[in-house]
Amino acid sequence: MEDMRAPDFPELVNGLLEDVKKVYRMSSGRVFVFPSSGTGAWESAITNTLDRGDRVLMSRFGQFSLLWVDMAQRMGLEVELCEVDWGKGVPLEAYRAALAADKDHSIKAVFATQNETATGVTSDIEGVRRVLDETGHPALLFVDGVSSIASIPFEMEKWGVDLAVSGSQKGFMLPAGLGILGVSDKALEVNRRRNKAGMERCYFSFEDMIALNDTGYFPYTPATQLLRGLRAALDMLLAEGMEQVWARHAYHAEGVRRAVAAWDGCELVAAGPEWASDTVSAIYTPEGVDARDVIAGAYKKYQTSLGTGLNKLAGRAFRIGHLGSLNPVMLCGALSAAEMALIDAGAKITPGAGVAAAQDHYRTGR
Ligand SMILES: Cc1ncc(COP(=O)(O)O)c(C=O)c1O
């Protein structure tokens, strides 16, 4: 183990915290890196800026937005909830109506899951900011970027995001174990004002983290190996350039979507191209084909792990992740395994149809 109190440890820490901000696209505010998963960063965002009983505006359209709502309710927030069909994302007009009706600004925060990993749906975060601005509402904007930040466009500062959550195991291309949280100056100010009031917090306290991060250290044992990994991931991302990273994800995702379109009877869970995610595709299996059989077959027969259908998508859909350090050949491999497993499970698909459609796309290059 590297010594997390070594005299030169701050050189690693200071550089990391600055460079994560470049990926989040923020020049002010702060970044916290917790030895946790993304769920810890969710909790930190809530406990450091909100009080029990605060009203918050949220929407639920998949397993991860559902779990965030569940956390908010369990932590004592009064959740104004918009239910959305799974396949769509943050409902801008419903948010507008709720914010416009909230004349005394009792809603303290608006939550938005940028990329619902369960359904492969991306929401318009810039649109949420626009709705807040147009209704003149001062609520904090919370964004779950676990499966979007470092992969698809995310602009913390330009979009006026106040708290943005991610984790090491998705766009940052690392094993799980870091909860990463971007915090705006406005959210830091809210945290400072309420300091000792509000929700209890200890492990995830901003104050403790700030006090030690300012000296280049952590208030408890950080996941040093993962921090070294984060250094390598940031070097890769920043050397490529975030615009290129985003373009690469769009290019990879399109090949997967072309394959899905070529698979008879299969369909994206995303309810239209405007919702389709560039980091993960959730795919309905044809009528009568159990997605669990496809996933089990791909795993056992072709040594390929497809994502499972979560919650109400269990048995109806499987998922292909296409974020991080991938190339078209790897994706053609995954598509080939999915295609074979679909056929084995009873889908009436011409062998090679989806892979050929993806190849046609990838051969055009970017
Ligand atoms: C969109 C989204 N939010 C939150 C989480 C929870 O993060 P973690 O599992 O790292 O705690 C996940 C996990 O996959 C996710 O995809």
CSV table of C-alpha atoms and ligand atoms in Angstrom, one decimal:
chain,number,residue,atom,x,y,z
A,1,MET,CA,0.0,0.0,0.0
A,2,GLU,CA,1.1,3.5,-0.8
A,3,ASP,CA,1.4,5.7,2.2
A,4,MET,CA,-1.6,8.0,2.2
A,5,ARG,CA,0.2,10.4,4.6
A,6,ALA,CA,3.4,10.5,2.6
A,7,PRO,CA,4.9,14.0,2.1
A,8,ASP,CA,4.4,13.9,-1.7
A,9,PHE,CA,0.9,12.4,-1.6
A,10,PRO,CA,-0.7,15.9,-2.1
A,11,GLU,CA,1.0,16.1,-5.6
A,12,LEU,CA,-1.3,13.2,-6.6
A,13,VAL,CA,-4.4,14.4,-4.9
A,14,ASN,CA,-4.2,18.1,-6.0
A,15,GLY,CA,-3.7,17.1,-9.6
A,16,LEU,CA,-6.6,14.6,-9.5
A,17,LEU,CA,-9.1,17.1,-8.1
A,18,GLU,CA,-8.2,19.7,-10.6
A,19,ASP,CA,-8.3,17.3,-13.6
A,20,VAL,CA,-11.7,15.7,-12.6
A,21,LYS,CA,-13.0,19.3,-12.8
A,22,LYS,CA,-11.9,19.4,-16.5
A,23,VAL,CA,-13.9,16.2,-17.2
A,24,TYR,CA,-16.9,17.7,-15.4
A,25,ARG,CA,-16.3,21.0,-17.3
A,26,MET,CA,-16.2,23.2,-14.2
A,27,SER,CA,-13.7,25.9,-13.4
A,28,SER,CA,-15.1,26.9,-10.0
A,29,GLY,CA,-16.7,24.8,-7.2
A,30,ARG,CA,-15.1,21.6,-5.9
A,31,VAL,CA,-14.9,17.9,-6.6
A,32,PHE,CA,-15.0,15.2,-3.9
A,33,VAL,CA,-13.7,11.7,-4.4
A,34,PHE,CA,-15.1,9.3,-1.8
A,35,PRO,CA,-14.0,5.7,-1.3
A,36,SER,CA,-17.5,4.5,-2.1
A,37,SER,CA,-19.6,3.7,-5.1
A,38,GLY,CA,-21.9,6.2,-6.9
A,39,THR,CA,-24.6,5.6,-4.3
A,40,GLY,CA,-22.4,7.2,-1.6
A,41,ALA,CA,-22.0,10.3,-3.7
A,42,TRP,CA,-25.8,10.4,-4.1
A,43,GLU,CA,-26.1,10.4,-0.3
A,44,SER,CA,-23.4,13.0,0.2
A,45,ALA,CA,-25.1,15.3,-2.3
A,46,ILE,CA,-28.3,15.1,-0.3
A,47,THR,CA,-27.1,15.2,3.3
A,48,ASN,CA,-24.8,18.2,2.8
A,49,THR,CA,-27.2,20.5,1.1
A,50,LEU,CA,-30.8,19.5,2.1
A,51,ASP,CA,-32.7,19.2,5.3
A,52,ARG,CA,-35.2,16.6,6.4
A,53,GLY,CA,-38.7,17.7,5.2
A,54,ASP,CA,-37.3,19.7,2.3
A,55,ARG,CA,-39.4,19.5,-0.9
A,56,VAL,CA,-37.6,18.2,-3.9
A,57,LEU,CA,-38.8,17.5,-7.5
A,58,MET,CA,-37.8,14.1,-8.9
A,59,SER,CA,-38.8,11.8,-11.8
A,60,ARG,CA,-38.8,8.0,-12.0
A,61,PHE,CA,-38.3,6.1,-15.3
A,62,GLY,CA,-36.0,3.2,-14.5
A,63,GLN,CA,-34.3,1.3,-11.8
A,64,PHE,CA,-31.7,3.9,-11.0
A,65,SER,CA,-33.9,6.9,-10.9
A,66,LEU,CA,-36.2,4.7,-8.8
A,67,LEU,CA,-33.5,4.0,-6.3
A,68,TRP,CA,-32.6,7.7,-6.1
A,69,VAL,CA,-36.2,8.5,-5.3
A,70,ASP,CA,-36.2,5.8,-2.7
A,71,MET,CA,-33.1,7.2,-1.0
A,72,ALA,CA,-34.5,10.7,-1.0
A,73,GLN,CA,-37.7,9.4,0.7
A,74,ARG,CA,-35.8,7.3,3.2
A,75,MET,CA,-33.7,10.3,4.1
A,76,GLY,CA,-36.8,12.3,4.9
A,77,LEU,CA,-37.2,14.5,1.9
A,78,GLU,CA,-40.7,15.4,0.7
A,79,VAL,CA,-40.6,14.1,-2.9
A,80,GLU,CA,-42.8,15.7,-5.5
A,81,LEU,CA,-42.7,12.8,-8.0
A,82,CYS,CA,-43.2,12.7,-11.7
A,83,GLU,CA,-43.9,9.1,-12.9
A,84,VAL,CA,-42.7,8.6,-16.5
A,85,ASP,CA,-43.1,5.6,-18.9
A,86,TRP,CA,-39.9,3.5,-18.8
A,87,GLY,CA,-38.3,4.4,-22.2
A,88,LYS,CA,-38.5,8.1,-21.7
A,89,GLY,CA,-36.6,10.4,-19.4
A,90,VAL,CA,-36.9,13.6,-17.4
A,91,PRO,CA,-40.3,15.2,-18.2
A,92,LEU,CA,-39.4,18.9,-18.9
A,93,GLU,CA,-42.9,20.1,-19.2
A,94,ALA,CA,-44.0,18.5,-16.0
A,95,TYR,CA,-41.0,20.0,-14.3
A,96,ARG,CA,-41.9,23.4,-15.7
A,97,ALA,CA,-45.4,23.1,-14.4
A,98,ALA,CA,-44.3,22.1,-10.9
A,99,LEU,CA,-41.7,24.9,-10.7
A,100,ALA,CA,-44.0,27.5,-12.1
A,101,ALA,CA,-46.7,26.5,-9.5
A,102,ASP,CA,-44.1,26.8,-6.7
A,103,LYS,CA,-44.5,30.5,-6.1
A,104,ASP,CA,-42.9,30.6,-2.7
A,105,HIS,CA,-40.0,28.5,-3.8
A,106,SER,CA,-40.5,25.7,-1.4
A,107,ILE,CA,-38.9,23.2,-3.8
A,108,LYS,CA,-35.3,23.2,-2.7
A,109,ALA,CA,-33.8,20.9,-5.3
A,110,VAL,CA,-34.6,19.4,-8.7
A,111,PHE,CA,-33.2,16.0,-9.5
A,112,ALA,CA,-32.4,14.6,-12.9
A,113,THR,CA,-30.9,11.3,-13.9
A,114,GLN,CA,-28.9,12.2,-17.0
A,115,ASN,CA,-28.5,8.6,-18.2
A,116,GLU,CA,-30.9,5.9,-17.0
A,117,THR,CA,-28.7,2.9,-17.2
A,118,ALA,CA,-31.6,0.4,-16.8
A,119,THR,CA,-33.5,1.6,-19.9
A,120,GLY,CA,-30.7,3.2,-22.0
A,121,VAL,CA,-32.3,6.6,-21.9
A,122,THR,CA,-30.6,10.0,-21.9
A,123,SER,CA,-32.3,13.1,-20.6
A,124,ASP,CA,-31.8,16.7,-21.6
A,125,ILE,CA,-30.0,18.3,-18.6
A,126,GLU,CA,-29.5,21.6,-20.4
A,127,GLY,CA,-33.3,21.6,-20.9
A,128,VAL,CA,-33.8,21.2,-17.1
A,129,ARG,CA,-31.6,24.2,-16.6
A,130,ARG,CA,-33.6,26.2,-19.1
A,131,VAL,CA,-36.8,25.3,-17.3
A,132,LEU,CA,-35.3,26.4,-14.0
A,133,ASP,CA,-34.2,29.7,-15.6
A,134,GLU,CA,-37.4,30.4,-17.5
A,135,THR,CA,-39.5,29.9,-14.3
A,136,GLY,CA,-37.0,32.0,-12.3
A,137,HIS,CA,-36.7,29.2,-9.8
A,138,PRO,CA,-33.6,29.1,-7.5
A,139,ALA,CA,-33.7,25.4,-6.6
A,140,LEU,CA,-30.4,23.5,-6.7
A,141,LEU,CA,-30.0,21.2,-9.7
A,142,PHE,CA,-28.8,17.6,-8.8
A,143,VAL,CA,-27.7,15.4,-11.7
A,144,ASP,CA,-27.0,11.7,-11.6
A,145,GLY,CA,-24.2,11.3,-14.2
A,146,VAL,CA,-23.0,7.8,-13.1
A,147,SER,CA,-23.3,6.4,-16.6
A,148,SER,CA,-22.9,9.6,-18.6
A,149,ILE,CA,-20.1,11.8,-17.2
A,150,ALA,CA,-16.8,11.1,-19.0
A,151,SER,CA,-18.7,9.5,-21.8
A,152,ILE,CA,-21.3,11.8,-23.3
A,153,PRO,CA,-21.7,15.6,-23.2
A,154,PHE,CA,-21.9,16.9,-19.7
A,155,GLU,CA,-21.3,20.6,-18.9
A,156,MET,CA,-21.4,21.2,-15.2
A,157,GLU,CA,-20.8,24.9,-15.4
A,158,LYS,CA,-22.5,25.8,-18.6
A,159,TRP,CA,-25.7,23.9,-17.6
A,160,GLY,CA,-25.7,25.3,-14.1
A,161,VAL,CA,-25.5,21.9,-12.4
A,162,ASP,CA,-25.0,22.2,-8.7
A,163,LEU,CA,-24.3,18.6,-7.6
A,164,ALA,CA,-23.2,16.0,-10.2
A,165,VAL,CA,-22.7,12.3,-9.2
A,166,SER,CA,-20.5,9.8,-10.9
A,167,GLY,CA,-18.5,6.7,-10.1
A,168,SER,CA,-15.3,5.1,-11.1
A,169,GLN,CA,-16.7,2.1,-12.8
A,170,LYS,CA,-18.3,3.6,-15.9
A,171,GLY,CA,-16.9,6.5,-18.0
A,172,PHE,CA,-13.8,6.6,-15.8
A,173,MET,CA,-13.0,3.0,-16.9
A,174,LEU,CA,-11.9,1.7,-13.5
A,175,PRO,CA,-13.0,-0.9,-11.0
A,176,ALA,CA,-15.9,0.2,-8.7
A,177,GLY,CA,-14.9,1.9,-5.5
A,178,LEU,CA,-14.9,5.7,-6.1
A,179,GLY,CA,-17.9,7.9,-5.7
A,180,ILE,CA,-17.2,11.2,-7.5
A,181,LEU,CA,-19.2,14.3,-6.8
A,182,GLY,CA,-18.9,17.7,-8.5
A,183,VAL,CA,-20.3,20.6,-6.4
A,184,SER,CA,-20.9,24.2,-7.6
A,185,ASP,CA,-20.1,27.3,-5.6
A,186,LYS,CA,-23.8,27.8,-5.0
A,187,ALA,CA,-24.2,24.3,-3.5
A,188,LEU,CA,-21.0,24.9,-1.4
A,189,GLU,CA,-22.6,28.1,-0.1
A,190,VAL,CA,-25.8,26.3,0.8
A,191,ASN,CA,-23.7,23.7,2.6
A,192,ARG,CA,-21.8,26.5,4.5
A,193,ARG,CA,-25.0,28.3,5.5
A,194,ARG,CA,-26.6,25.3,7.0
A,195,ASN,CA,-23.3,23.9,8.4
A,196,LYS,CA,-24.4,22.3,11.7
A,197,ALA,CA,-28.1,22.2,11.0
A,198,GLY,CA,-30.0,19.8,8.9
A,199,MET,CA,-29.1,16.2,8.2
A,200,GLU,CA,-26.5,14.3,10.1
A,201,ARG,CA,-23.5,13.4,8.1
A,202,CYS,CA,-20.1,12.1,8.9
A,203,TYR,CA,-18.3,9.8,6.4
A,204,PHE,CA,-19.8,11.8,3.5
A,205,SER,CA,-19.3,15.3,5.1
A,206,PHE,CA,-18.2,18.1,2.8
A,207,GLU,CA,-16.7,20.0,5.7
A,208,ASP,CA,-14.4,17.1,6.8
A,209,MET,CA,-13.4,16.4,3.2
A,210,ILE,CA,-12.7,20.1,2.5
A,211,ALA,CA,-10.6,20.5,5.6
A,212,LEU,CA,-8.3,17.6,4.6
A,213,ASN,CA,-8.4,18.0,0.8
A,214,ASP,CA,-7.2,21.6,1.2
A,215,THR,CA,-4.0,20.1,2.6
A,216,GLY,CA,-3.8,17.4,-0.1
A,217,TYR,CA,-5.0,14.6,2.0
A,218,PHE,CA,-8.2,12.7,3.0
A,219,PRO,CA,-10.1,12.5,6.3
A,220,TYR,CA,-9.8,8.7,6.2
A,221,THR,CA,-8.0,6.1,4.2
A,222,PRO,CA,-8.6,6.8,0.5
A,223,ALA,CA,-8.6,4.0,-2.1
A,224,THR,CA,-5.1,4.8,-3.2
A,225,GLN,CA,-4.8,2.3,-6.0
A,226,LEU,CA,-8.0,3.5,-7.5
A,227,LEU,CA,-6.7,7.1,-7.2
A,228,ARG,CA,-3.7,6.0,-9.2
A,229,GLY,CA,-6.1,4.4,-11.7
A,230,LEU,CA,-8.1,7.6,-11.8
A,231,ARG,CA,-4.8,9.5,-12.7
A,232,ALA,CA,-4.3,7.1,-15.6
A,233,ALA,CA,-8.0,7.4,-16.7
A,234,LEU,CA,-7.9,11.2,-16.6
A,235,ASP,CA,-4.7,11.2,-18.6
A,236,MET,CA,-6.4,9.1,-21.3
A,237,LEU,CA,-9.6,11.2,-21.3
A,238,LEU,CA,-7.8,14.6,-21.4
A,239,ALA,CA,-5.3,13.5,-24.0
A,240,GLU,CA,-8.1,12.4,-26.3
A,241,GLY,CA,-10.1,15.6,-25.5
A,242,MET,CA,-13.7,15.5,-24.1
A,243,GLU,CA,-15.3,16.4,-27.4
A,244,GLN,CA,-13.5,13.4,-29.0
A,245,VAL,CA,-14.5,11.1,-26.2
A,246,TRP,CA,-18.2,12.1,-26.6
A,247,ALA,CA,-17.9,11.7,-30.4
A,248,ARG,CA,-16.4,8.2,-30.0
A,249,HIS,CA,-19.2,7.1,-27.8
A,250,ALA,CA,-21.8,8.4,-30.3
A,251,TYR,CA,-20.0,6.5,-33.1
A,252,HIS,CA,-19.8,3.2,-31.0
A,253,ALA,CA,-23.5,3.5,-29.9
A,254,GLU,CA,-24.8,4.0,-33.4
A,255,GLY,CA,-23.3,0.7,-34.5
A,256,VAL,CA,-25.1,-1.1,-31.7
A,257,ARG,CA,-28.4,0.6,-32.7
A,258,ARG,CA,-28.0,-0.4,-36.3
A,259,ALA,CA,-27.6,-4.0,-35.2
A,260,VAL,CA,-30.7,-3.8,-33.1
A,261,ALA,CA,-32.7,-2.4,-36.0
A,262,ALA,CA,-31.5,-5.3,-38.1
A,263,TRP,CA,-32.7,-7.9,-35.5
A,264,ASP,CA,-36.2,-8.8,-36.4
A,265,GLY,CA,-38.5,-8.4,-33.5
A,266,CYS,CA,-36.0,-6.6,-31.3
A,267,GLU,CA,-36.4,-3.0,-30.3
A,268,LEU,CA,-34.7,-0.4,-28.1
A,269,VAL,CA,-36.4,0.3,-24.8
A,270,ALA,CA,-35.7,4.0,-25.5
A,271,ALA,CA,-38.9,5.3,-26.9
A,272,GLY,CA,-37.4,7.2,-29.7
A,273,PRO,CA,-34.0,8.4,-31.1
A,274,GLU,CA,-34.2,11.5,-29.0
A,275,TRP,CA,-34.0,9.3,-25.8
A,276,ALA,CA,-31.4,6.7,-27.0
A,277,SER,CA,-28.3,6.6,-24.9
A,278,ASP,CA,-24.8,6.6,-26.3
A,279,THR,CA,-23.4,4.6,-23.3
A,280,VAL,CA,-25.8,1.7,-23.0
A,281,SER,CA,-28.6,0.1,-25.1
A,282,ALA,CA,-31.5,-1.7,-23.4
A,283,ILE,CA,-33.0,-4.0,-26.0
A,284,TYR,CA,-36.5,-5.7,-25.9
A,285,THR,CA,-36.3,-9.3,-27.1
A,286,PRO,CA,-38.9,-10.5,-29.7
A,287,GLU,CA,-42.3,-11.6,-28.5
A,288,GLY,CA,-42.0,-15.1,-26.9
A,289,VAL,CA,-38.2,-14.9,-26.4
A,290,ASP,CA,-37.2,-14.6,-22.7
A,291,ALA,CA,-34.4,-12.1,-22.2
A,292,ARG,CA,-33.1,-14.2,-19.3
A,293,ASP,CA,-32.5,-17.1,-21.7
A,294,VAL,CA,-30.5,-14.8,-24.0
A,295,ILE,CA,-28.4,-13.5,-21.1
A,296,ALA,CA,-27.8,-17.0,-19.7
A,297,GLY,CA,-27.0,-18.4,-23.1
A,298,ALA,CA,-24.5,-15.6,-24.0
A,299,TYR,CA,-22.8,-16.1,-20.7
A,300,LYS,CA,-22.5,-19.9,-20.6
A,301,LYS,CA,-22.1,-20.6,-24.3
A,302,TYR,CA,-20.3,-17.6,-25.6
A,303,GLN,CA,-18.6,-16.3,-22.4
A,304,THR,CA,-20.1,-12.9,-22.9
A,305,SER,CA,-21.8,-11.0,-20.1
A,306,LEU,CA,-24.9,-9.0,-21.3
A,307,GLY,CA,-26.6,-6.7,-18.9
A,308,THR,CA,-29.7,-8.0,-17.3
A,309,GLY,CA,-33.2,-6.4,-17.6
A,310,LEU,CA,-33.8,-4.7,-14.2
A,311,ASN,CA,-37.1,-4.6,-12.3
A,312,LYS,CA,-40.0,-4.5,-14.7
A,313,LEU,CA,-37.7,-5.2,-17.6
A,314,ALA,CA,-36.6,-8.5,-16.2
A,315,GLY,CA,-37.2,-11.2,-18.9
A,316,ARG,CA,-38.2,-8.6,-21.4
A,317,ALA,CA,-34.9,-6.8,-22.2
A,318,PHE,CA,-31.2,-7.2,-22.0
A,319,ARG,CA,-28.5,-4.6,-22.2
A,320,ILE,CA,-25.3,-3.9,-24.0
A,321,GLY,CA,-22.9,-1.4,-22.4
A,322,HIS,CA,-20.9,0.6,-24.9
A,323,LEU,CA,-19.0,3.1,-22.8
A,324,GLY,CA,-15.3,3.5,-21.9
A,325,SER,CA,-12.3,1.9,-23.5
A,326,LEU,CA,-13.8,0.0,-26.4
A,327,ASN,CA,-13.3,-0.3,-30.1
A,328,PRO,CA,-15.6,-1.4,-32.9
A,329,VAL,CA,-14.1,-4.8,-33.1
A,330,MET,CA,-14.9,-5.5,-29.4
A,331,LEU,CA,-18.5,-4.2,-30.0
A,332,CYS,CA,-18.9,-6.5,-33.1
A,333,GLY,CA,-17.8,-9.4,-30.8
A,334,ALA,CA,-20.5,-8.5,-28.2
A,335,LEU,CA,-23.1,-8.1,-30.9
A,336,SER,CA,-22.2,-11.4,-32.4
A,337,ALA,CA,-22.6,-13.1,-29.0
A,338,ALA,CA,-25.9,-11.4,-28.5
A,339,GLU,CA,-27.1,-12.4,-31.9
A,340,MET,CA,-26.2,-16.0,-31.5
A,341,ALA,CA,-27.8,-16.1,-28.1
A,342,LEU,CA,-30.9,-14.5,-29.4
A,343,ILE,CA,-31.2,-17.1,-32.2
A,344,ASP,CA,-30.5,-19.9,-29.7
A,345,ALA,CA,-33.3,-18.6,-27.5
A,346,GLY,CA,-35.8,-18.7,-30.4
A,347,ALA,CA,-35.5,-15.3,-32.1
A,348,LYS,CA,-36.1,-15.5,-35.9
A,349,ILE,CA,-33.0,-13.5,-36.9
A,350,THR,CA,-30.8,-14.2,-39.9
A,351,PRO,CA,-27.4,-15.0,-38.6
A,352,GLY,CA,-25.0,-12.1,-39.2
A,353,ALA,CA,-27.7,-9.6,-39.9
A,354,GLY,CA,-27.0,-7.3,-36.9
A,355,VAL,CA,-23.3,-7.7,-37.0
A,356,ALA,CA,-23.3,-6.8,-40.7
A,357,ALA,CA,-25.3,-3.7,-40.0
A,358,ALA,CA,-22.9,-2.7,-37.3
A,359,GLN,CA,-19.9,-3.4,-39.6
A,360,ASP,CA,-21.4,-1.2,-42.4
A,361,HIS,CA,-21.6,1.6,-39.9
A,362,TYR,CA,-18.1,1.1,-38.4
A,363,ARG,CA,-16.5,0.7,-41.8
A,364,THR,CA,-17.5,4.3,-42.7
A,365,GLY,CA,-15.3,5.5,-39.8
A,366,ARG,CA,-15.8,8.8,-38.1
B,1,LIG,C1,-27.4,5.9,-13.4
B,1,LIG,C2,-26.9,5.2,-12.1
B,1,LIG,N1,-27.1,5.8,-10.9
B,1,LIG,C3,-26.6,5.3,-9.8
B,1,LIG,C4,-26.0,4.1,-9.8
B,1,LIG,C5,-25.5,3.5,-8.5
B,1,LIG,O1,-24.2,3.6,-8.5
B,1,LIG,P1,-23.3,2.5,-7.7
B,1,LIG,O2,-23.8,1.1,-8.1
B,1,LIG,O3,-21.9,2.8,-8.2
B,1,LIG,O4,-23.5,2.7,-6.3
B,1,LIG,C6,-25.8,3.4,-11.0
B,1,LIG,C7,-25.2,2.1,-11.0
B,1,LIG,O5,-25.0,1.5,-12.0
B,1,LIG,C8,-26.3,4.0,-12.2
B,1,LIG,O6,-26.1,3.4,-13.4
